Tab-separated table of C-alpha atoms and ligand atoms in Angstrom:
chain	number	residue	atom	x	y	z
A	1	MET	CA	-43.933	-48.745	-0.593
A	2	VAL	CA	-42.478	-45.400	-1.259
A	3	LYS	CA	-42.148	-44.241	-5.283
A	4	HIS	CA	-39.977	-41.408	-5.108
A	5	ASP	CA	-37.645	-40.127	-2.323
A	6	PRO	CA	-37.988	-36.309	-1.515
A	7	PHE	CA	-34.603	-36.025	0.185
A	8	ALA	CA	-32.872	-37.430	-2.702
A	9	ASN	CA	-34.625	-34.801	-5.024
A	10	ALA	CA	-33.712	-32.290	-2.686
A	11	THR	CA	-30.090	-33.150	-2.430
A	12	LYS	CA	-30.399	-33.385	-5.661
A	13	GLN	CA	-30.980	-29.786	-5.631
A	14	VAL	CA	-28.664	-28.928	-3.820
A	15	ASN	CA	-25.558	-30.588	-5.759
A	16	ASP	CA	-26.975	-29.041	-8.595
A	17	ALA	CA	-26.806	-25.500	-7.079
A	18	CYS	CA	-23.450	-26.752	-5.884
A	19	ASP	CA	-22.109	-27.962	-9.585
A	20	VAL	CA	-23.420	-24.222	-10.942
A	21	LEU	CA	-21.474	-22.298	-7.657
A	22	LYS	CA	-18.166	-25.028	-8.785
A	23	ILE	CA	-17.925	-25.737	-5.234
A	24	LYS	CA	-16.432	-29.134	-5.684
A	25	ASP	CA	-15.683	-30.402	-1.802
A	26	LYS	CA	-18.105	-33.211	-0.950
A	27	GLY	CA	-18.251	-32.698	1.977
A	28	ILE	CA	-19.562	-29.180	2.050
A	29	ARG	CA	-22.123	-30.385	-0.389
A	30	GLU	CA	-23.052	-32.374	2.126
A	31	TYR	CA	-22.787	-29.780	4.990
A	32	LEU	CA	-25.471	-28.209	2.936
A	33	ALA	CA	-27.594	-31.336	2.060
A	34	MET	CA	-27.768	-32.808	5.455
A	35	PRO	CA	-30.234	-31.744	8.332
A	36	ASN	CA	-28.134	-30.414	11.995
A	37	LYS	CA	-30.707	-32.456	13.835
A	38	VAL	CA	-33.972	-35.070	13.157
A	39	LEU	CA	-35.886	-35.734	15.990
A	40	ARG	CA	-38.332	-38.339	16.286
A	41	VAL	CA	-40.649	-38.387	19.074
A	42	LYS	CA	-43.643	-40.441	20.374
A	43	ILE	CA	-46.379	-38.992	21.695
A	44	PRO	CA	-48.978	-41.411	23.853
A	45	VAL	CA	-52.823	-39.369	23.552
A	46	LYS	CA	-55.070	-40.449	26.258
A	47	MET	CA	-58.138	-40.770	23.778
A	48	ASP	CA	-61.943	-39.840	24.590
A	49	ASN	CA	-62.904	-43.557	24.825
A	50	GLY	CA	-59.839	-44.211	27.360
A	51	LYS	CA	-58.001	-45.912	25.643
A	52	ILE	CA	-54.091	-44.675	24.948
A	53	ARG	CA	-53.062	-44.481	21.284
A	54	VAL	CA	-49.494	-44.009	20.560
A	55	PHE	CA	-48.775	-41.256	17.697
A	56	THR	CA	-45.125	-40.107	15.948
A	57	GLY	CA	-44.087	-36.976	15.045
A	58	PHE	CA	-40.534	-35.305	13.671
A	59	ARG	CA	-38.783	-31.662	13.932
A	60	SER	CA	-36.298	-31.664	10.819
A	61	GLN	CA	-33.332	-28.518	11.341
A	62	HIS	CA	-32.154	-28.395	8.363
A	63	ASN	CA	-29.763	-24.992	8.689
A	64	ASN	CA	-29.204	-22.592	11.043
A	65	ASP	CA	-26.582	-20.522	9.644
A	66	ARG	CA	-28.016	-17.512	8.728
A	67	GLY	CA	-30.682	-17.339	11.398
A	68	PRO	CA	-33.188	-20.245	13.710
A	69	TYR	CA	-34.321	-23.125	12.073
A	70	LYS	CA	-37.805	-22.258	11.000
A	71	GLY	CA	-40.522	-23.967	9.142
A	72	GLY	CA	-44.618	-25.201	9.625
A	73	ILE	CA	-45.622	-28.541	11.635
A	74	ARG	CA	-47.772	-30.702	9.392
A	75	TYR	CA	-50.300	-33.454	10.527
A	76	PHE	CA	-50.567	-35.916	7.336
A	77	ASP	CA	-50.282	-39.263	7.167
A	78	PRO	CA	-48.395	-39.829	3.369
A	79	GLU	CA	-48.938	-42.481	1.756
A	80	GLY	CA	-45.512	-44.390	2.550
A	81	GLY	CA	-45.552	-43.890	5.988
A	82	VAL	CA	-43.848	-42.910	9.223
A	83	GLN	CA	-40.508	-43.976	7.633
A	84	TYR	CA	-41.270	-42.019	4.178
A	85	MET	CA	-43.116	-38.725	6.556
A	86	GLU	CA	-39.052	-38.592	7.128
A	87	ARG	CA	-37.768	-38.188	4.334
A	88	GLU	CA	-40.525	-35.905	3.392
A	89	VAL	CA	-39.921	-33.497	6.440
A	90	MET	CA	-35.925	-33.682	6.094
A	91	ALA	CA	-36.730	-32.351	2.548
A	92	LEU	CA	-39.398	-29.937	3.705
A	93	SER	CA	-36.730	-28.759	6.199
A	94	SER	CA	-34.307	-27.952	3.286
A	95	TRP	CA	-36.362	-26.571	1.430
A	96	MET	CA	-36.994	-23.920	4.253
A	97	THR	CA	-33.809	-23.099	3.951
A	98	TRP	CA	-33.760	-22.009	0.497
A	99	LYS	CA	-36.921	-20.684	0.653
A	100	CYS	CA	-35.991	-18.289	3.408
A	101	ALA	CA	-32.429	-17.387	1.665
A	102	VAL	CA	-33.192	-16.632	-1.768
A	103	VAL	CA	-35.646	-13.657	-0.057
A	104	ASP	CA	-33.115	-13.213	2.141
A	105	VAL	CA	-34.893	-12.906	5.606
A	106	PRO	CA	-32.490	-13.804	8.272
A	107	LEU	CA	-33.939	-17.741	9.499
A	108	GLY	CA	-32.485	-21.136	8.674
A	109	GLY	CA	-34.853	-23.761	7.884
A	110	GLY	CA	-37.102	-26.757	9.601
A	111	LYS	CA	-40.286	-28.241	9.460
A	112	GLY	CA	-42.250	-30.205	11.587
A	113	ALA	CA	-44.723	-33.235	11.551
A	114	ILE	CA	-47.228	-35.933	12.932
A	115	PHE	CA	-48.564	-38.878	11.369
A	116	VAL	CA	-51.847	-38.366	11.742
A	117	ASN	CA	-55.124	-37.173	9.356
A	118	PRO	CA	-57.266	-35.189	11.404
A	119	LYS	CA	-60.247	-35.592	8.964
A	120	LYS	CA	-59.762	-39.239	7.956
A	121	ASP	CA	-58.864	-40.296	11.694
A	122	LYS	CA	-61.651	-37.967	13.140
A	123	LEU	CA	-60.097	-37.008	16.078
A	124	SER	CA	-62.385	-35.454	18.758
A	125	GLU	CA	-61.089	-31.285	19.802
A	126	GLY	CA	-59.818	-32.614	23.249
A	127	GLU	CA	-57.662	-35.453	21.322
A	128	LEU	CA	-56.935	-33.278	19.117
A	129	GLU	CA	-55.603	-30.497	21.701
A	130	ARG	CA	-54.084	-33.423	23.984
A	131	LEU	CA	-51.687	-34.178	20.574
A	132	THR	CA	-50.505	-31.108	19.738
A	133	ARG	CA	-49.102	-30.054	23.439
A	134	GLY	CA	-48.395	-33.803	24.134
A	135	PHE	CA	-46.263	-32.722	21.050
A	136	ALA	CA	-45.102	-29.313	21.679
A	137	TYR	CA	-44.178	-30.698	25.065
A	138	LYS	CA	-41.592	-33.287	23.385
A	139	ILE	CA	-39.411	-31.184	21.093
A	140	GLY	CA	-40.365	-27.996	23.489
A	141	GLU	CA	-36.499	-29.023	24.368
A	142	ILE	CA	-34.894	-27.766	20.659
A	143	ILE	CA	-37.566	-25.163	19.567
A	144	GLY	CA	-37.768	-21.408	21.055
A	145	PRO	CA	-37.737	-17.766	19.944
A	146	GLN	CA	-33.881	-17.827	19.006
A	147	LYS	CA	-34.061	-21.348	18.150
A	148	ASP	CA	-36.531	-22.856	16.199
A	149	ILE	CA	-40.000	-21.094	15.399
A	150	PRO	CA	-43.064	-23.296	13.964
A	151	ALA	CA	-46.135	-22.492	12.205
A	152	PRO	CA	-49.312	-23.560	10.391
A	153	ASP	CA	-48.500	-26.287	7.273
A	154	VAL	CA	-50.807	-28.755	5.881
A	155	TYR	CA	-54.081	-29.564	8.429
A	156	THR	CA	-52.257	-26.758	11.184
A	157	THR	CA	-53.633	-23.986	11.768
A	158	GLY	CA	-53.662	-20.871	14.450
A	159	LYS	CA	-55.358	-22.552	16.724
A	160	GLU	CA	-52.587	-25.727	17.096
A	161	MET	CA	-50.031	-22.371	17.203
A	162	THR	CA	-52.035	-20.935	20.053
A	163	GLN	CA	-51.693	-23.915	21.976
A	164	ILE	CA	-48.075	-24.731	20.859
A	165	MET	CA	-46.873	-21.160	22.066
A	166	ASP	CA	-48.858	-21.624	25.628
A	167	THR	CA	-47.666	-25.333	25.956
A	168	TRP	CA	-44.275	-23.880	25.359
A	169	SER	CA	-44.404	-20.868	27.771
A	170	LYS	CA	-45.804	-22.951	30.673
A	171	MET	CA	-42.991	-24.706	30.173
A	172	ASN	CA	-40.594	-22.369	29.966
A	173	GLY	CA	-41.400	-20.551	33.935
A	174	ASN	CA	-44.963	-19.075	32.474
A	175	LYS	CA	-43.002	-16.334	30.130
A	176	TYR	CA	-45.058	-14.934	27.705
A	177	SER	CA	-43.499	-15.820	24.565
A	178	PRO	CA	-45.601	-15.531	21.936
A	179	GLY	CA	-42.173	-15.158	19.985
A	180	VAL	CA	-41.308	-19.398	19.861
A	181	ILE	CA	-43.978	-19.544	16.935
A	182	THR	CA	-45.553	-17.551	13.692
A	183	GLY	CA	-49.405	-17.836	12.111
A	184	LYS	CA	-51.250	-17.390	15.357
A	185	PRO	CA	-54.011	-15.726	15.563
A	186	ILE	CA	-54.295	-11.745	15.889
A	187	PRO	CA	-55.031	-11.461	19.514
A	188	MET	CA	-52.105	-13.779	20.648
A	189	GLY	CA	-49.507	-11.770	18.633
A	190	GLY	CA	-50.274	-12.684	14.947
A	191	SER	CA	-49.997	-10.399	12.257
A	192	LEU	CA	-51.972	-8.994	10.173
A	193	ALA	CA	-51.455	-10.125	6.213
A	194	ARG	CA	-50.452	-13.383	7.315
A	195	ASN	CA	-53.948	-15.364	6.553
A	196	VAL	CA	-53.610	-13.836	2.843
A	197	ALA	CA	-49.422	-13.692	2.633
A	198	THR	CA	-48.983	-16.807	0.353
A	199	GLY	CA	-51.239	-15.735	-2.104
A	200	LEU	CA	-49.802	-11.927	-2.122
A	201	GLY	CA	-46.475	-12.829	-2.224
A	202	THR	CA	-47.447	-14.890	-5.650
A	203	ALA	CA	-49.448	-11.465	-6.798
A	204	TYR	CA	-45.900	-9.685	-5.890
A	205	CYS	CA	-43.460	-12.019	-7.448
A	206	VAL	CA	-46.025	-12.536	-11.073
A	207	ARG	CA	-46.016	-8.728	-10.971
A	208	GLY	CA	-42.119	-7.925	-10.376
A	209	ALA	CA	-42.143	-10.806	-13.436
A	210	ALA	CA	-44.445	-9.184	-15.608
A	211	LYS	CA	-41.861	-5.960	-15.647
A	212	ILE	CA	-39.182	-7.747	-16.305
A	213	LEU	CA	-40.807	-9.573	-19.218
A	214	LYS	CA	-42.146	-6.314	-20.425
A	215	ILE	CA	-45.991	-7.456	-20.182
A	216	ASN	CA	-48.915	-5.204	-19.242
A	217	LEU	CA	-50.881	-6.553	-16.624
A	218	LYS	CA	-53.932	-4.760	-17.463
A	219	GLY	CA	-56.772	-7.379	-19.293
A	220	ALA	CA	-53.395	-10.051	-19.028
A	221	LYS	CA	-55.364	-13.497	-18.347
A	222	VAL	CA	-54.617	-15.436	-15.997
A	223	VAL	CA	-55.625	-19.512	-14.975
A	224	LEU	CA	-55.866	-20.433	-11.299
A	225	GLN	CA	-55.334	-23.965	-10.409
A	226	GLY	CA	-56.272	-25.031	-7.513
A	227	PHE	CA	-58.984	-22.675	-5.589
A	228	GLY	CA	-57.858	-22.954	-2.237
A	229	ASN	CA	-56.060	-20.115	-0.102
A	230	ALA	CA	-52.921	-19.346	-1.772
A	231	SER	CA	-54.539	-18.757	-5.491
A	232	THR	CA	-57.958	-16.874	-4.124
A	233	PHE	CA	-55.951	-14.942	-2.689
A	234	ALA	CA	-53.207	-13.998	-5.943
A	235	GLY	CA	-56.398	-14.216	-7.883
A	236	GLU	CA	-57.891	-11.673	-5.655
A	237	TYR	CA	-54.506	-9.038	-5.447
A	238	LEU	CA	-53.754	-10.030	-9.148
A	239	GLU	CA	-57.457	-8.609	-10.116
A	240	LYS	CA	-56.525	-5.382	-8.295
A	241	MET	CA	-53.738	-5.293	-10.337
A	242	GLY	CA	-55.868	-4.944	-13.248
A	243	ALA	CA	-55.655	-8.971	-14.631
A	244	LYS	CA	-58.406	-10.780	-15.279
A	245	CYS	CA	-59.280	-14.432	-14.283
A	246	ILE	CA	-60.473	-16.677	-16.758
A	247	GLY	CA	-59.795	-20.136	-15.698
A	248	ALA	CA	-60.029	-21.796	-13.040
A	249	SER	CA	-60.454	-25.571	-10.505
A	250	ASP	CA	-60.745	-27.524	-7.535
A	251	SER	CA	-60.691	-31.156	-6.818
A	252	LYS	CA	-64.540	-31.350	-8.584
A	253	GLY	CA	-63.389	-30.334	-11.961
A	254	SER	CA	-61.563	-27.098	-13.981
A	255	ILE	CA	-63.756	-24.617	-15.732
A	256	ILE	CA	-62.678	-21.570	-18.113
A	257	VAL	CA	-64.899	-18.097	-18.930
A	258	PRO	CA	-63.801	-16.800	-22.143
A	259	ASN	CA	-65.207	-13.447	-20.487
A	260	GLY	CA	-63.436	-13.480	-17.498
A	261	PHE	CA	-64.913	-14.085	-13.820
A	262	LYS	CA	-64.526	-12.157	-10.713
A	263	VAL	CA	-62.414	-14.224	-7.553
A	264	SER	CA	-65.266	-12.611	-4.890
A	265	LYS	CA	-68.215	-14.029	-7.714
A	266	LEU	CA	-66.388	-17.866	-7.855
A	267	ILE	CA	-66.148	-18.339	-3.666
A	268	GLU	CA	-69.765	-17.317	-3.663
A	269	HIS	CA	-71.249	-20.193	-6.172
A	270	LYS	CA	-67.720	-22.004	-4.764
A	271	GLN	CA	-69.275	-22.061	-1.551
A	272	LYS	CA	-72.682	-22.591	-1.996
A	273	LYS	CA	-72.589	-25.121	-4.625
A	274	GLY	CA	-69.056	-26.901	-2.865
A	275	SER	CA	-67.171	-26.035	-6.602
A	276	VAL	CA	-66.114	-23.987	-8.705
A	277	VAL	CA	-67.951	-26.150	-11.877
A	278	GLY	CA	-71.099	-24.931	-13.127
A	279	PHE	CA	-70.069	-20.754	-12.330
A	280	PRO	CA	-72.945	-19.220	-14.759
A	281	GLY	CA	-70.806	-18.761	-18.198
A	282	SER	CA	-68.422	-21.256	-17.372
A	283	LYS	CA	-67.716	-23.791	-19.467
A	284	LYS	CA	-66.356	-27.477	-18.062
A	285	VAL	CA	-62.562	-28.372	-19.225
A	286	SER	CA	-60.232	-30.914	-18.312
A	287	THR	CA	-57.504	-30.341	-16.166
A	288	GLU	CA	-54.908	-30.482	-19.002
A	289	GLN	CA	-57.394	-28.320	-20.655
A	290	LEU	CA	-57.147	-25.362	-18.289
A	291	LEU	CA	-53.208	-25.837	-17.766
A	292	THR	CA	-52.939	-25.072	-21.136
A	293	THR	CA	-55.339	-22.167	-22.424
A	294	LYS	CA	-53.788	-19.397	-24.049
A	295	CYS	CA	-52.975	-16.502	-21.236
A	296	GLU	CA	-50.516	-14.432	-19.717
A	297	ILE	CA	-50.122	-15.841	-16.118
A	298	LEU	CA	-50.817	-19.500	-14.920
A	299	ILE	CA	-51.019	-19.989	-11.237
A	300	PRO	CA	-51.273	-23.712	-10.299
A	301	GLY	CA	-52.361	-23.483	-6.734
A	302	ALA	CA	-52.679	-27.115	-5.262
A	303	LEU	CA	-50.892	-30.139	-5.772
A	304	GLU	CA	-47.482	-31.140	-6.718
A	305	ASN	CA	-46.305	-32.723	-9.922
A	306	GLN	CA	-49.311	-31.571	-12.689
A	307	ILE	CA	-46.693	-30.256	-15.308
A	308	ASP	CA	-44.968	-33.245	-16.400
A	309	ALA	CA	-42.689	-32.896	-19.961
A	310	LYS	CA	-46.177	-33.827	-21.967
A	311	LEU	CA	-47.579	-31.005	-20.390
A	312	ALA	CA	-45.213	-28.334	-20.507
A	313	LYS	CA	-45.031	-29.113	-24.575
A	314	LYS	CA	-48.270	-27.652	-24.503
A	315	LEU	CA	-48.614	-24.584	-22.149
A	316	GLN	CA	-49.452	-20.781	-23.242
A	317	CYS	CA	-48.575	-18.984	-21.157
A	318	ARG	CA	-45.850	-16.306	-20.437
A	319	ILE	CA	-45.277	-16.502	-16.741
A	320	ILE	CA	-45.751	-19.317	-14.399
A	321	GLY	CA	-46.079	-18.960	-10.743
A	322	GLU	CA	-46.240	-21.615	-8.611
A	323	ALA	CA	-48.213	-20.505	-5.512
A	324	ALA	CA	-48.330	-24.796	-4.884
A	325	ASN	CA	-44.950	-26.772	-3.685
A	326	GLY	CA	-43.665	-28.832	-6.585
A	327	PRO	CA	-45.956	-28.501	-9.181
A	328	THR	CA	-43.485	-28.463	-11.836
A	329	LEU	CA	-41.826	-32.018	-12.244
A	330	PRO	CA	-37.773	-31.741	-13.132
A	331	GLU	CA	-38.260	-32.779	-16.875
A	332	ALA	CA	-40.988	-30.540	-17.151
A	333	ASP	CA	-37.969	-27.746	-16.647
A	334	PRO	CA	-36.227	-27.932	-19.333
A	335	ILE	CA	-39.051	-27.676	-22.019
A	336	ILE	CA	-40.548	-24.735	-20.560
A	337	TYR	CA	-37.209	-22.605	-20.257
A	338	ASN	CA	-36.583	-22.686	-23.813
A	339	LYS	CA	-39.866	-22.291	-24.262
A	340	LYS	CA	-39.177	-19.061	-22.851
A	341	ILE	CA	-41.779	-19.176	-19.892
A	342	MET	CA	-40.963	-17.536	-16.798
A	343	VAL	CA	-41.171	-19.978	-13.649
A	344	ILE	CA	-40.796	-18.026	-10.577
A	345	PRO	CA	-40.129	-21.419	-8.996
A	346	ASP	CA	-42.124	-22.831	-5.421
A	347	ILE	CA	-39.354	-21.618	-3.163
A	348	LEU	CA	-39.881	-17.914	-4.292
A	349	ALA	CA	-43.496	-17.443	-5.515
A	350	ASN	CA	-45.251	-19.173	-2.084
A	351	SER	CA	-42.381	-17.316	0.159
A	352	GLY	CA	-45.217	-14.818	1.521
A	353	GLY	CA	-45.788	-17.127	4.287
A	354	VAL	CA	-42.905	-17.489	5.327
A	355	CYS	CA	-41.980	-13.585	4.836
A	356	ILE	CA	-44.838	-12.416	6.827
A	357	SER	CA	-43.945	-15.398	9.515
A	358	TYR	CA	-40.184	-13.524	9.826
A	359	LEU	CA	-42.118	-10.153	10.511
A	360	GLU	CA	-44.513	-11.495	12.942
A	361	TRP	CA	-41.602	-12.562	14.772
A	362	VAL	CA	-39.902	-9.335	14.642
A	363	GLN	CA	-42.752	-7.981	15.710
A	364	ASN	CA	-43.311	-10.585	18.543
A	365	ASN	CA	-39.876	-9.619	19.735
A	366	MET	CA	-39.992	-5.916	19.791
A	367	GLY	CA	-43.670	-5.808	21.521
A	368	TYR	CA	-45.168	-3.272	18.479
A	369	TYR	CA	-47.602	-3.993	15.893
A	370	TRP	CA	-47.497	-2.690	12.391
A	371	SER	CA	-50.618	-1.883	9.777
A	372	PHE	CA	-51.670	-4.401	7.116
A	373	ASP	CA	-49.591	-2.165	4.653
A	374	GLU	CA	-46.693	-1.938	6.646
A	375	VAL	CA	-46.345	-4.997	6.921
A	376	ALA	CA	-47.272	-5.605	3.175
A	377	GLY	CA	-44.804	-3.490	1.910
A	378	LYS	CA	-41.928	-4.679	3.864
A	379	MET	CA	-42.715	-8.218	2.724
A	380	GLU	CA	-43.297	-7.076	-0.950
A	381	ALA	CA	-39.465	-5.546	-0.486
A	382	ASN	CA	-38.087	-8.994	0.120
A	383	ILE	CA	-39.635	-10.753	-2.126
A	384	VAL	CA	-39.249	-8.416	-5.759
A	385	ARG	CA	-35.375	-8.031	-4.711
A	386	GLY	CA	-35.773	-11.624	-4.092
A	387	LEU	CA	-37.067	-12.500	-8.046
A	388	LYS	CA	-34.834	-9.312	-9.357
A	389	ASP	CA	-31.970	-11.247	-7.824
A	390	THR	CA	-32.890	-14.627	-9.013
A	391	HIS	CA	-33.217	-13.440	-12.433
A	392	ASP	CA	-29.605	-12.041	-12.587
A	393	ILE	CA	-28.349	-15.550	-11.895
A	394	SER	CA	-30.362	-16.670	-14.258
A	395	LYS	CA	-28.967	-14.362	-17.038
A	396	LYS	CA	-25.631	-14.399	-15.044
A	397	TYR	CA	-25.184	-18.826	-15.216
A	398	LYS	CA	-27.771	-19.173	-18.560
A	399	ILE	CA	-29.546	-21.099	-16.597
A	400	ASP	CA	-33.950	-21.402	-15.405
A	401	MET	CA	-35.154	-19.355	-12.732
A	402	ARG	CA	-35.652	-22.691	-9.979
A	403	ARG	CA	-32.137	-23.699	-10.405
A	404	ALA	CA	-31.393	-19.774	-10.058
A	405	ALA	CA	-33.157	-19.605	-6.996
A	406	MET	CA	-31.315	-22.514	-5.704
A	407	VAL	CA	-27.626	-20.680	-6.553
A	408	LEU	CA	-29.088	-17.617	-4.790
A	409	ALA	CA	-30.008	-19.196	-1.646
A	410	VAL	CA	-26.906	-22.109	-1.621
A	411	GLN	CA	-23.894	-18.917	-2.081
A	412	ARG	CA	-26.148	-16.877	0.726
A	413	VAL	CA	-25.879	-19.848	2.771
A	414	MET	CA	-22.507	-20.336	2.087
A	415	GLU	CA	-21.641	-16.868	2.989
A	416	ALA	CA	-22.597	-17.383	6.412
A	417	PHE	CA	-20.851	-20.632	6.997
A	418	GLU	CA	-17.842	-19.411	5.632
A	419	HIS	CA	-18.402	-16.587	8.283
A	420	LYS	CA	-19.001	-18.852	11.460
A	421	GLY	CA	-16.743	-22.454	9.986
A	422	ILE	CA	-17.410	-25.586	12.098
A	423	TRP	CA	-17.146	-25.344	15.886
A	424	PRO	CA	-17.472	-27.276	18.061
B	501	LIG	N1	-45.723	-23.114	6.217
B	501	LIG	C1	-45.123	-22.502	5.495
B	501	LIG	C2	-44.082	-22.872	4.405
B	501	LIG	O1	-44.049	-23.952	3.912
B	501	LIG	C3	-44.975	-21.554	6.209
B	501	LIG	C4	-43.367	-21.382	7.020
B	501	LIG	C5	-43.741	-20.502	7.966
B	501	LIG	O2	-43.995	-19.516	8.136
B	501	LIG	O3	-42.235	-20.571	8.649
B	501	LIG	O4	-43.489	-21.827	3.756
């Protein structure tokens, strides 16, 4: 049985934003919360042993008032089973709508998933490719460069994106169609900076927040919870901006290095030893000790539901940059707000990925490719503006940054909806 319903949570966030914006009309609230379409597909795959295995996949298209649906495809097997996955995909597609709106990229929200765990299920490369192409074929009708543009997510990479692009192109008269999907490898029409996008975006957000709070980044202490793609790049870019990383964690444990460490050195150590634990000069601490260490910047970059009310009371940081999705429980938000810690909510702090996806799609559409610095510069402009607009709303309505980001996003979608209206 499922403990919580992610779509109910996403709906509550929409309603909370509507409260602030004084949108009382129930119909409009429902319009904003519900996905436009949820497609559930059966994907039969011939396995290597000759037997057929049937998989279930989803694509939820939440809102396209501001542009084509946009969002990743994940391969995952949540505890609650297929039914739970459907609710999760609906929620995630809703968050994509708000994520794109908050940084003002002209795209809507979508999300897809296949109920499979490629690692646990030990699928061979061939089986995985047949599954991916089978799914692409089944959702082929509803995706397209001007309709719905998927991207990588949990357990999917550039490899799957290439297979989806190739399948879709072949279904559509063999037309070269790189813009049907983003997160592609560079030779397939991918964008520079896409691989570092999430972490780089988080670092830009933190720099913007530090400026607002008048915190000098030079020597500012950073704690990185989780040492995966998002947080390592966030750490590396913050380091380049002058900050000093002093704590990190992975699934094997957490460490504090009082004198600080170079992110590249810790990556090397993890590659050799399989964990951040045991890094020279470090002391092993509990997750709680790591998160509540005195520092300027805390980057929760791994798991959901890490900061609860109890932990929030003990936080000693000044900025939280949520590189992960949903690391803070709703009960912790008012406590963090009262402590005057600035939270850069996930839909803003980890929007670097979708920002660069947008720029990849633009480059695909025009057939001309930008340099790393051009792409990163354009992404920074979107993100910093999103942060500033969110901060302005948080001051105007005296609400925390998470709510403010939702208010900003809902306001932007409403503006588009008011222009377009309903037809047919
Ligand atoms: N899966 C990423 C996200 O949730 C990227 C989505 C995209 O690039 O479209 O933000």
